[in-house]
Amino acid sequence: MNFFDIILFPFRWIVSAVLWVFHELFTTLEMDPASGVTWVLCIVGLTLVMRTLTIPLFLKQIKSMRGMQELQPEMAKLQAKYKGKKDQLSRQAMAEEQMALYKEHGSNPFAACLPIIVQMPIFFALFQVLRSVPQAAQNNESIHVLTPQLVHQFNDSTIFGAPLFSTLMQPGAGNHMATIVLAIVMIVAMCATQFITQKQLTARNMSDAAKESPMYRQQQMMLYLFPLIFAIGGINFPLGVLIYWTVSNLWSMGQQWWVIRNNPTKGSQAERELNERRAAKGLPPVGMTKKEHEEKLEEQRERAAAGQRQQPVSKKRQKQQAKKNG
């Protein structure tokens, strides 16, 4: 057992335990214990448990990302201040001022990656569990909490003839064509959901000022880079892992859609859309009471009235108006 396996050991145990719990639940509901549908639902259940546990990290991620967006104008000033200064003291001073800005705005450039980082051990643990199913079934062995009987049922289960542990490059003993087609469909679904999730964040939930920042350009690059990385890696992912990651992406998409719709970033397109919906219902904009909104509207009307002036009239027009009135 290498160092990587030692680190993943408790996560493999957790994965097998959660799969066992859901398998017991579904068989109690009289579902076929060896059915591919039953085991797919077990993997979906594992995904939902993990995503529920990472909700606090997601909220921290949203808070940090908003803080990063708010400090972009100040970051631009800081970069302009140290532009062309490459000596050690200037670099250190710039780094210290950056950290002070992060602390002031309650943001962390690494917080955006927390939900993915936390899921990676489970991701790799599920990968190892699925890849070990055929050999464990052949040797009549258990996989942590999964008994030899459950391992055999897992090994015999298929979706449209494709075993859940098979990959695009290694179709396994099932229907090879079904495995290849299903793997391609799942890889496309995984990459598409990843892309849409990131796209809705950058397109609708960033302020106009943030879209002018280097951070926005980096996010635009990652928007296309991440799906490409997953597409390349996906050819070696078991179908069960592809199901896990696609369901996780769908969760992220729905969770993010709800946050963007109901609690958007200040100055973003999503905030303008929310204020339009609130105005249609007779409600004040986000962050304002009805009294404050009415006072602001009254102030705007007064400014408009004070700013109005009589348009200049030519002498010819004045004579015409005099004749008309005379």
mmCIF file of C-alpha atoms in Angstrom:
data_model
loop_
_atom_site.group_PDB
_atom_site.id
_atom_site.type_symbol
_atom_site.label_atom_id
_atom_site.label_comp_id
_atom_site.label_asym_id
_atom_site.label_seq_id
_atom_site.Cartn_x
_atom_site.Cartn_y
_atom_site.Cartn_z
ATOM 1 C CA MET A 1 0.000 0.000 0.000
ATOM 2 C CA ASN A 2 1.557 3.286 -1.119
ATOM 3 C CA PHE A 3 1.285 6.696 0.573
ATOM 4 C CA PHE A 4 -1.628 7.765 -1.650
ATOM 5 C CA ASP A 5 -3.595 4.610 -0.743
ATOM 6 C CA ILE A 6 -2.919 5.197 2.960
ATOM 7 C CA ILE A 7 -4.345 8.720 2.714
ATOM 8 C CA LEU A 8 -7.414 7.516 0.816
ATOM 9 C CA PHE A 9 -8.087 4.515 3.096
ATOM 10 C CA PRO A 10 -10.554 6.313 5.444
ATOM 11 C CA PHE A 11 -12.304 7.909 2.464
ATOM 12 C CA ARG A 12 -12.690 4.532 0.735
ATOM 13 C CA TRP A 13 -14.212 3.222 3.960
ATOM 14 C CA ILE A 14 -16.630 6.189 4.057
ATOM 15 C CA VAL A 15 -17.595 5.670 0.400
ATOM 16 C CA SER A 16 -18.253 1.972 0.932
ATOM 17 C CA ALA A 17 -20.254 2.712 4.109
ATOM 18 C CA VAL A 18 -22.491 5.308 2.419
ATOM 19 C CA LEU A 19 -23.041 3.002 -0.567
ATOM 20 C CA TRP A 20 -23.950 0.192 1.856
ATOM 21 C CA VAL A 21 -26.455 2.398 3.726
ATOM 22 C CA PHE A 22 -28.238 3.452 0.549
ATOM 23 C CA HIS A 23 -28.162 -0.096 -0.848
ATOM 24 C CA GLU A 24 -29.812 -1.371 2.332
ATOM 25 C CA LEU A 25 -32.398 1.396 2.066
ATOM 26 C CA PHE A 26 -33.275 0.672 -1.557
ATOM 27 C CA THR A 27 -33.415 -3.100 -1.067
ATOM 28 C CA THR A 28 -35.726 -2.512 1.898
ATOM 29 C CA LEU A 29 -37.928 -0.677 -0.600
ATOM 30 C CA GLU A 30 -37.926 -3.943 -2.599
ATOM 31 C CA MET A 31 -35.600 -2.761 -5.371
ATOM 32 C CA ASP A 32 -33.460 -5.385 -7.094
ATOM 33 C CA PRO A 33 -30.167 -5.564 -5.093
ATOM 34 C CA ALA A 34 -28.194 -6.489 -8.229
ATOM 35 C CA SER A 35 -29.836 -3.917 -10.509
ATOM 36 C CA GLY A 36 -27.711 -1.205 -12.082
ATOM 37 C CA VAL A 37 -30.460 1.310 -11.285
ATOM 38 C CA THR A 38 -30.169 0.469 -7.582
ATOM 39 C CA TRP A 39 -26.414 1.012 -7.554
ATOM 40 C CA VAL A 40 -26.700 4.201 -9.622
ATOM 41 C CA LEU A 41 -29.127 5.541 -7.012
ATOM 42 C CA CYS A 42 -26.601 4.582 -4.324
ATOM 43 C CA ILE A 43 -23.970 6.694 -6.102
ATOM 44 C CA VAL A 44 -26.463 9.559 -6.452
ATOM 45 C CA GLY A 45 -27.174 9.254 -2.725
ATOM 46 C CA LEU A 46 -23.434 9.419 -1.995
ATOM 47 C CA THR A 47 -23.234 12.593 -4.101
ATOM 48 C CA LEU A 48 -26.149 14.251 -2.323
ATOM 49 C CA VAL A 49 -24.677 13.448 1.095
ATOM 50 C CA MET A 50 -21.321 14.967 0.116
ATOM 51 C CA ARG A 51 -22.851 18.095 -1.413
ATOM 52 C CA THR A 52 -25.078 18.618 1.627
ATOM 53 C CA LEU A 53 -22.029 18.448 3.890
ATOM 54 C CA THR A 54 -20.178 21.002 1.747
ATOM 55 C CA ILE A 55 -22.952 23.648 1.831
ATOM 56 C CA PRO A 56 -21.079 25.680 4.518
ATOM 57 C CA LEU A 57 -17.989 25.670 2.269
ATOM 58 C CA PHE A 58 -20.115 26.798 -0.678
ATOM 59 C CA LEU A 59 -21.445 29.750 1.341
ATOM 60 C CA LYS A 60 -17.885 30.629 2.342
ATOM 61 C CA GLN A 61 -16.876 30.375 -1.313
ATOM 62 C CA ILE A 62 -19.633 32.803 -2.388
ATOM 63 C CA LYS A 63 -18.704 35.273 0.364
ATOM 64 C CA SER A 64 -15.022 35.133 -0.551
ATOM 65 C CA MET A 65 -15.658 35.532 -4.277
ATOM 66 C CA ARG A 66 -17.820 38.599 -3.656
ATOM 67 C CA GLY A 67 -15.087 40.046 -1.478
ATOM 68 C CA MET A 68 -12.585 39.433 -4.267
ATOM 69 C CA GLN A 69 -14.839 41.248 -6.734
ATOM 70 C CA GLU A 70 -15.338 44.224 -4.431
ATOM 71 C CA LEU A 71 -11.622 44.772 -3.938
ATOM 72 C CA GLN A 72 -10.750 44.633 -7.643
ATOM 73 C CA PRO A 73 -10.628 48.455 -8.048
ATOM 74 C CA GLU A 74 -8.268 48.665 -5.076
ATOM 75 C CA MET A 75 -6.189 45.795 -6.449
ATOM 76 C CA ALA A 76 -5.880 47.657 -9.745
ATOM 77 C CA LYS A 77 -4.606 50.734 -7.890
ATOM 78 C CA LEU A 78 -2.139 48.578 -5.974
ATOM 79 C CA GLN A 79 -0.818 46.995 -9.163
ATOM 80 C CA ALA A 80 -0.447 50.433 -10.738
ATOM 81 C CA LYS A 81 1.415 51.620 -7.637
ATOM 82 C CA TYR A 82 4.045 48.880 -7.929
ATOM 83 C CA LYS A 83 4.115 48.675 -11.720
ATOM 84 C CA GLY A 84 7.672 48.226 -12.939
ATOM 85 C CA LYS A 85 9.034 47.657 -9.411
ATOM 86 C CA LYS A 86 10.552 44.186 -9.368
ATOM 87 C CA ASP A 87 12.960 44.456 -6.445
ATOM 88 C CA GLN A 88 12.486 42.182 -3.425
ATOM 89 C CA LEU A 89 11.317 44.935 -1.049
ATOM 90 C CA SER A 90 8.643 46.160 -3.483
ATOM 91 C CA ARG A 91 7.370 42.619 -4.061
ATOM 92 C CA GLN A 92 7.181 42.000 -0.326
ATOM 93 C CA ALA A 93 5.412 45.305 0.307
ATOM 94 C CA MET A 94 2.907 44.592 -2.477
ATOM 95 C CA ALA A 95 2.224 41.095 -1.093
ATOM 96 C CA GLU A 96 1.660 42.517 2.403
ATOM 97 C CA GLU A 97 -0.768 45.144 1.088
ATOM 98 C CA GLN A 98 -2.612 42.474 -0.899
ATOM 99 C CA MET A 99 -3.013 40.315 2.207
ATOM 100 C CA ALA A 100 -4.275 43.372 4.109
ATOM 101 C CA LEU A 101 -6.904 43.934 1.399
ATOM 102 C CA TYR A 102 -7.973 40.271 1.526
ATOM 103 C CA LYS A 103 -8.332 40.492 5.304
ATOM 104 C CA GLU A 104 -10.244 43.781 5.151
ATOM 105 C CA HIS A 105 -12.775 42.427 2.653
ATOM 106 C CA GLY A 106 -12.990 38.993 4.270
ATOM 107 C CA SER A 107 -11.902 37.240 1.075
ATOM 108 C CA ASN A 108 -9.497 34.454 0.243
ATOM 109 C CA PRO A 109 -8.322 33.674 -3.308
ATOM 110 C CA PHE A 110 -8.212 29.967 -2.429
ATOM 111 C CA ALA A 111 -11.739 29.791 -0.958
ATOM 112 C CA ALA A 112 -13.251 29.422 -4.440
ATOM 113 C CA CYS A 113 -11.593 26.019 -4.723
ATOM 114 C CA LEU A 114 -12.664 24.681 -1.317
ATOM 115 C CA PRO A 115 -15.771 22.702 -2.408
ATOM 116 C CA ILE A 116 -13.810 20.970 -5.189
ATOM 117 C CA ILE A 117 -10.762 20.315 -2.974
ATOM 118 C CA VAL A 118 -12.916 18.751 -0.238
ATOM 119 C CA GLN A 119 -14.658 16.503 -2.766
ATOM 120 C CA MET A 120 -11.476 15.248 -4.418
ATOM 121 C CA PRO A 121 -10.666 12.588 -1.757
ATOM 122 C CA ILE A 122 -14.203 11.176 -2.101
ATOM 123 C CA PHE A 123 -13.875 11.364 -5.883
ATOM 124 C CA PHE A 124 -10.635 9.350 -5.898
ATOM 125 C CA ALA A 125 -11.936 6.991 -3.201
ATOM 126 C CA LEU A 126 -15.012 6.186 -5.304
ATOM 127 C CA PHE A 127 -12.707 5.762 -8.306
ATOM 128 C CA GLN A 128 -10.627 3.174 -6.410
ATOM 129 C CA VAL A 129 -13.677 1.366 -5.019
ATOM 130 C CA LEU A 130 -15.206 0.993 -8.478
ATOM 131 C CA ARG A 131 -11.945 -0.119 -10.075
ATOM 132 C CA SER A 132 -11.456 -2.793 -7.382
ATOM 133 C CA VAL A 133 -14.921 -4.346 -7.812
ATOM 134 C CA PRO A 134 -14.058 -6.920 -10.572
ATOM 135 C CA GLN A 135 -10.980 -8.265 -8.772
ATOM 136 C CA ALA A 136 -12.732 -8.347 -5.388
ATOM 137 C CA ALA A 137 -15.651 -10.222 -6.945
ATOM 138 C CA GLN A 138 -13.276 -12.685 -8.610
ATOM 139 C CA ASN A 139 -11.485 -13.322 -5.297
ATOM 140 C CA ASN A 140 -14.763 -13.333 -3.319
ATOM 141 C CA GLU A 141 -13.457 -10.487 -1.143
ATOM 142 C CA SER A 142 -15.157 -7.587 0.599
ATOM 143 C CA ILE A 143 -14.445 -3.909 -0.052
ATOM 144 C CA HIS A 144 -14.404 -2.401 3.403
ATOM 145 C CA VAL A 145 -18.081 -2.265 4.478
ATOM 146 C CA LEU A 146 -19.328 -3.905 1.255
ATOM 147 C CA THR A 147 -19.589 -7.658 1.859
ATOM 148 C CA PRO A 148 -18.529 -10.229 -0.787
ATOM 149 C CA GLN A 149 -22.215 -10.747 -1.619
ATOM 150 C CA LEU A 150 -22.694 -7.002 -2.241
ATOM 151 C CA VAL A 151 -19.488 -6.869 -4.266
ATOM 152 C CA HIS A 152 -20.799 -9.663 -6.518
ATOM 153 C CA GLN A 153 -24.103 -7.808 -6.930
ATOM 154 C CA PHE A 154 -22.218 -4.607 -7.717
ATOM 155 C CA ASN A 155 -20.047 -6.458 -10.226
ATOM 156 C CA ASP A 156 -23.068 -7.988 -11.985
ATOM 157 C CA SER A 157 -25.048 -4.730 -12.171
ATOM 158 C CA THR A 158 -25.191 -2.846 -15.481
ATOM 159 C CA ILE A 159 -26.829 0.214 -17.046
ATOM 160 C CA PHE A 160 -27.990 -0.505 -20.592
ATOM 161 C CA GLY A 161 -25.520 -3.394 -20.576
ATOM 162 C CA ALA A 162 -22.565 -1.272 -19.329
ATOM 163 C CA PRO A 163 -20.930 -2.171 -15.978
ATOM 164 C CA LEU A 164 -20.614 0.789 -13.592
ATOM 165 C CA PHE A 165 -16.868 0.177 -13.112
ATOM 166 C CA SER A 166 -16.139 0.174 -16.880
ATOM 167 C CA THR A 167 -14.519 3.118 -18.661
ATOM 168 C CA LEU A 168 -14.404 4.442 -22.215
ATOM 169 C CA MET A 169 -10.892 3.013 -22.646
ATOM 170 C CA GLN A 170 -11.645 -0.233 -20.752
ATOM 171 C CA PRO A 171 -15.256 -1.288 -21.494
ATOM 172 C CA GLY A 172 -14.988 -4.384 -19.300
ATOM 173 C CA ALA A 173 -16.968 -7.592 -19.779
ATOM 174 C CA GLY A 174 -20.287 -5.939 -20.565
ATOM 175 C CA ASN A 175 -21.700 -4.611 -23.813
ATOM 176 C CA HIS A 176 -18.744 -2.709 -25.286
ATOM 177 C CA MET A 177 -20.785 -0.489 -27.605
ATOM 178 C CA ALA A 178 -23.219 0.418 -24.823
ATOM 179 C CA THR A 179 -20.293 1.253 -22.533
ATOM 180 C CA ILE A 180 -18.601 3.474 -25.129
ATOM 181 C CA VAL A 181 -21.794 5.340 -26.031
ATOM 182 C CA LEU A 182 -22.839 5.800 -22.395
ATOM 183 C CA ALA A 183 -19.334 6.932 -21.410
ATOM 184 C CA ILE A 184 -19.257 9.545 -24.193
ATOM 185 C CA VAL A 185 -22.716 10.813 -23.217
ATOM 186 C CA MET A 186 -21.705 11.072 -19.558
ATOM 187 C CA ILE A 187 -18.403 12.834 -20.382
ATOM 188 C CA VAL A 188 -20.264 15.393 -22.507
ATOM 189 C CA ALA A 189 -22.861 15.860 -19.734
ATOM 190 C CA MET A 190 -20.143 16.260 -17.100
ATOM 191 C CA CYS A 191 -18.253 18.888 -19.153
ATOM 192 C CA ALA A 192 -21.420 20.722 -20.219
ATOM 193 C CA THR A 193 -22.719 21.052 -16.657
ATOM 194 C CA GLN A 194 -19.281 22.223 -15.532
ATOM 195 C CA PHE A 195 -19.227 24.884 -18.262
ATOM 196 C CA ILE A 196 -22.790 26.114 -17.653
ATOM 197 C CA THR A 197 -22.195 26.382 -13.905
ATOM 198 C CA GLN A 198 -19.128 28.592 -14.395
ATOM 199 C CA LYS A 199 -20.732 30.552 -17.240
ATOM 200 C CA GLN A 200 -23.760 31.646 -15.227
ATOM 201 C CA LEU A 201 -21.424 32.865 -12.494
ATOM 202 C CA THR A 202 -19.264 35.055 -14.750
ATOM 203 C CA ALA A 203 -22.061 36.237 -17.056
ATOM 204 C CA ARG A 204 -24.725 37.233 -14.537
ATOM 205 C CA ASN A 205 -23.202 37.521 -11.066
ATOM 206 C CA MET A 206 -20.224 39.808 -11.554
ATOM 207 C CA SER A 207 -20.319 43.596 -11.372
ATOM 208 C CA ASP A 208 -19.285 45.706 -14.352
ATOM 209 C CA ALA A 209 -16.163 46.825 -12.460
ATOM 210 C CA ALA A 210 -15.164 43.210 -11.749
ATOM 211 C CA LYS A 211 -15.509 42.341 -15.446
ATOM 212 C CA GLU A 212 -12.768 44.873 -16.210
ATOM 213 C CA SER A 213 -10.337 43.204 -13.808
ATOM 214 C CA PRO A 214 -7.592 40.608 -14.475
ATOM 215 C CA MET A 215 -9.530 38.171 -12.258
ATOM 216 C CA TYR A 216 -12.381 38.156 -14.774
ATOM 217 C CA ARG A 217 -10.007 37.326 -17.632
ATOM 218 C CA GLN A 218 -8.547 34.476 -15.557
ATOM 219 C CA GLN A 219 -12.031 33.136 -14.846
ATOM 220 C CA GLN A 220 -12.843 33.298 -18.553
ATOM 221 C CA MET A 221 -9.777 31.155 -19.257
ATOM 222 C CA MET A 222 -10.760 28.660 -16.543
ATOM 223 C CA LEU A 223 -14.283 28.592 -18.005
ATOM 224 C CA TYR A 224 -12.922 26.690 -21.011
ATOM 225 C CA LEU A 225 -9.919 25.044 -19.366
ATOM 226 C CA PHE A 226 -11.725 23.073 -16.639
ATOM 227 C CA PRO A 227 -14.184 21.278 -18.980
ATOM 228 C CA LEU A 228 -11.284 20.429 -21.290
ATOM 229 C CA ILE A 229 -9.310 18.908 -18.396
ATOM 230 C CA PHE A 230 -12.316 16.853 -17.276
ATOM 231 C CA ALA A 231 -13.006 15.744 -20.843
ATOM 232 C CA ILE A 232 -9.454 14.442 -21.225
ATOM 233 C CA GLY A 233 -9.496 12.753 -17.820
ATOM 234 C CA GLY A 234 -13.027 11.449 -18.319
ATOM 235 C CA ILE A 235 -11.943 8.785 -20.808
ATOM 236 C CA ASN A 236 -10.383 6.906 -17.865
ATOM 237 C CA PHE A 237 -13.171 7.563 -15.332
ATOM 238 C CA PRO A 238 -15.494 4.637 -14.488
ATOM 239 C CA LEU A 239 -19.132 5.241 -15.364
ATOM 240 C CA GLY A 240 -19.979 5.416 -11.662
ATOM 241 C CA VAL A 241 -17.491 8.264 -11.183
ATOM 242 C CA LEU A 242 -18.899 10.098 -14.231
ATOM 243 C CA ILE A 243 -22.368 9.769 -12.706
ATOM 244 C CA TYR A 244 -21.081 11.110 -9.383
ATOM 245 C CA TRP A 245 -19.413 14.160 -10.936
ATOM 246 C CA THR A 246 -22.320 14.977 -13.268
ATOM 247 C CA VAL A 247 -24.838 14.851 -10.421
ATOM 248 C CA SER A 248 -22.475 16.993 -8.342
ATOM 249 C CA ASN A 249 -22.314 19.550 -11.181
ATOM 250 C CA LEU A 250 -26.111 19.587 -11.430
ATOM 251 C CA TRP A 251 -26.291 20.250 -7.693
ATOM 252 C CA SER A 252 -23.776 23.110 -8.081
ATOM 253 C CA MET A 253 -25.739 24.533 -11.002
ATOM 254 C CA GLY A 254 -29.041 24.543 -9.101
ATOM 255 C CA GLN A 255 -27.491 25.781 -5.863
ATOM 256 C CA GLN A 256 -25.669 28.589 -7.653
ATOM 257 C CA TRP A 257 -28.762 29.534 -9.692
ATOM 258 C CA TRP A 258 -30.753 29.957 -6.478
ATOM 259 C CA VAL A 259 -28.057 32.107 -4.846
ATOM 260 C CA ILE A 260 -27.587 34.274 -7.954
ATOM 261 C CA ARG A 261 -31.339 34.764 -8.350
ATOM 262 C CA ASN A 262 -32.096 35.584 -4.712
ATOM 263 C CA ASN A 263 -28.837 37.008 -3.349
ATOM 264 C CA PRO A 264 -26.850 38.411 -6.286
ATOM 265 C CA THR A 265 -23.579 40.332 -6.230
ATOM 266 C CA LYS A 266 -23.981 44.088 -5.895
ATOM 267 C CA GLY A 267 -23.843 45.850 -9.247
ATOM 268 C CA SER A 268 -24.284 42.654 -11.271
ATOM 269 C CA GLN A 269 -26.779 41.846 -14.027
ATOM 270 C CA ALA A 270 -28.480 39.414 -11.630
ATOM 271 C CA GLU A 271 -29.029 42.232 -9.120
ATOM 272 C CA ARG A 272 -30.612 44.421 -11.797
ATOM 273 C CA GLU A 273 -32.919 41.549 -12.776
ATOM 274 C CA LEU A 274 -33.851 40.976 -9.120
ATOM 275 C CA ASN A 275 -34.639 44.673 -8.650
ATOM 276 C CA GLU A 276 -36.830 44.592 -11.769
ATOM 277 C CA ARG A 277 -38.793 41.664 -10.316
ATOM 278 C CA ARG A 278 -39.093 43.476 -6.987
ATOM 279 C CA ALA A 279 -40.246 46.681 -8.714
ATOM 280 C CA ALA A 280 -42.953 44.733 -10.566
ATOM 281 C CA LYS A 281 -44.226 43.582 -7.167
ATOM 282 C CA GLY A 282 -44.063 47.097 -5.730
ATOM 283 C CA LEU A 283 -41.027 46.319 -3.554
ATOM 284 C CA PRO A 284 -37.954 48.534 -3.081
ATOM 285 C CA PRO A 285 -34.535 47.546 -4.498
ATOM 286 C CA VAL A 286 -32.333 45.116 -2.593
ATOM 287 C CA GLY A 287 -30.769 46.668 0.503
ATOM 288 C CA MET A 288 -33.258 49.554 0.750
ATOM 289 C CA THR A 289 -36.391 50.025 2.825
ATOM 290 C CA LYS A 290 -39.571 51.257 1.184
ATOM 291 C CA LYS A 291 -39.180 54.635 2.919
ATOM 292 C CA GLU A 292 -35.583 55.020 1.732
ATOM 293 C CA HIS A 293 -36.614 54.123 -1.812
ATOM 294 C CA GLU A 294 -39.453 56.659 -1.812
ATOM 295 C CA GLU A 295 -37.124 59.362 -0.442
ATOM 296 C CA LYS A 296 -34.601 58.594 -3.181
ATOM 297 C CA LEU A 297 -37.278 58.793 -5.891
ATOM 298 C CA GLU A 298 -38.520 62.114 -4.484
ATOM 299 C CA GLU A 299 -34.963 63.460 -4.466
ATOM 300 C CA GLN A 300 -34.512 62.421 -8.095
ATOM 301 C CA ARG A 301 -37.774 64.128 -9.061
ATOM 302 C CA GLU A 302 -36.707 67.337 -7.293
ATOM 303 C CA ARG A 303 -33.344 67.301 -9.079
ATOM 304 C CA ALA A 304 -35.061 66.752 -12.402
ATOM 305 C CA ALA A 305 -37.438 69.643 -11.757
ATOM 306 C CA ALA A 306 -34.631 71.945 -10.638
ATOM 307 C CA GLY A 307 -32.572 71.037 -13.671
ATOM 308 C CA GLN A 308 -35.302 71.889 -16.140
ATOM 309 C CA ARG A 309 -34.929 75.214 -17.925
ATOM 310 C CA GLN A 310 -36.915 77.054 -20.532
ATOM 311 C CA GLN A 311 -35.695 76.343 -24.033
ATOM 312 C CA PRO A 312 -34.388 79.455 -25.899
ATOM 313 C CA VAL A 313 -36.865 80.894 -28.475
ATOM 314 C CA SER A 314 -35.760 82.667 -31.648
ATOM 315 C CA LYS A 315 -36.872 86.265 -32.345
ATOM 316 C CA LYS A 316 -39.018 85.048 -35.240
ATOM 317 C CA ARG A 317 -40.732 82.549 -32.955
ATOM 318 C CA GLN A 318 -41.246 85.242 -30.317
ATOM 319 C CA LYS A 319 -42.979 87.526 -32.889
ATOM 320 C CA GLN A 320 -45.202 84.651 -34.001
ATOM 321 C CA GLN A 321 -46.191 83.883 -30.405
ATOM 322 C CA ALA A 322 -46.848 87.631 -29.759
ATOM 323 C CA LYS A 323 -49.140 87.873 -32.809
ATOM 324 C CA LYS A 324 -50.929 84.698 -31.747
ATOM 325 C CA ASN A 325 -51.464 85.977 -28.212
ATOM 326 C CA GLY A 326 -52.364 89.518 -29.471
#
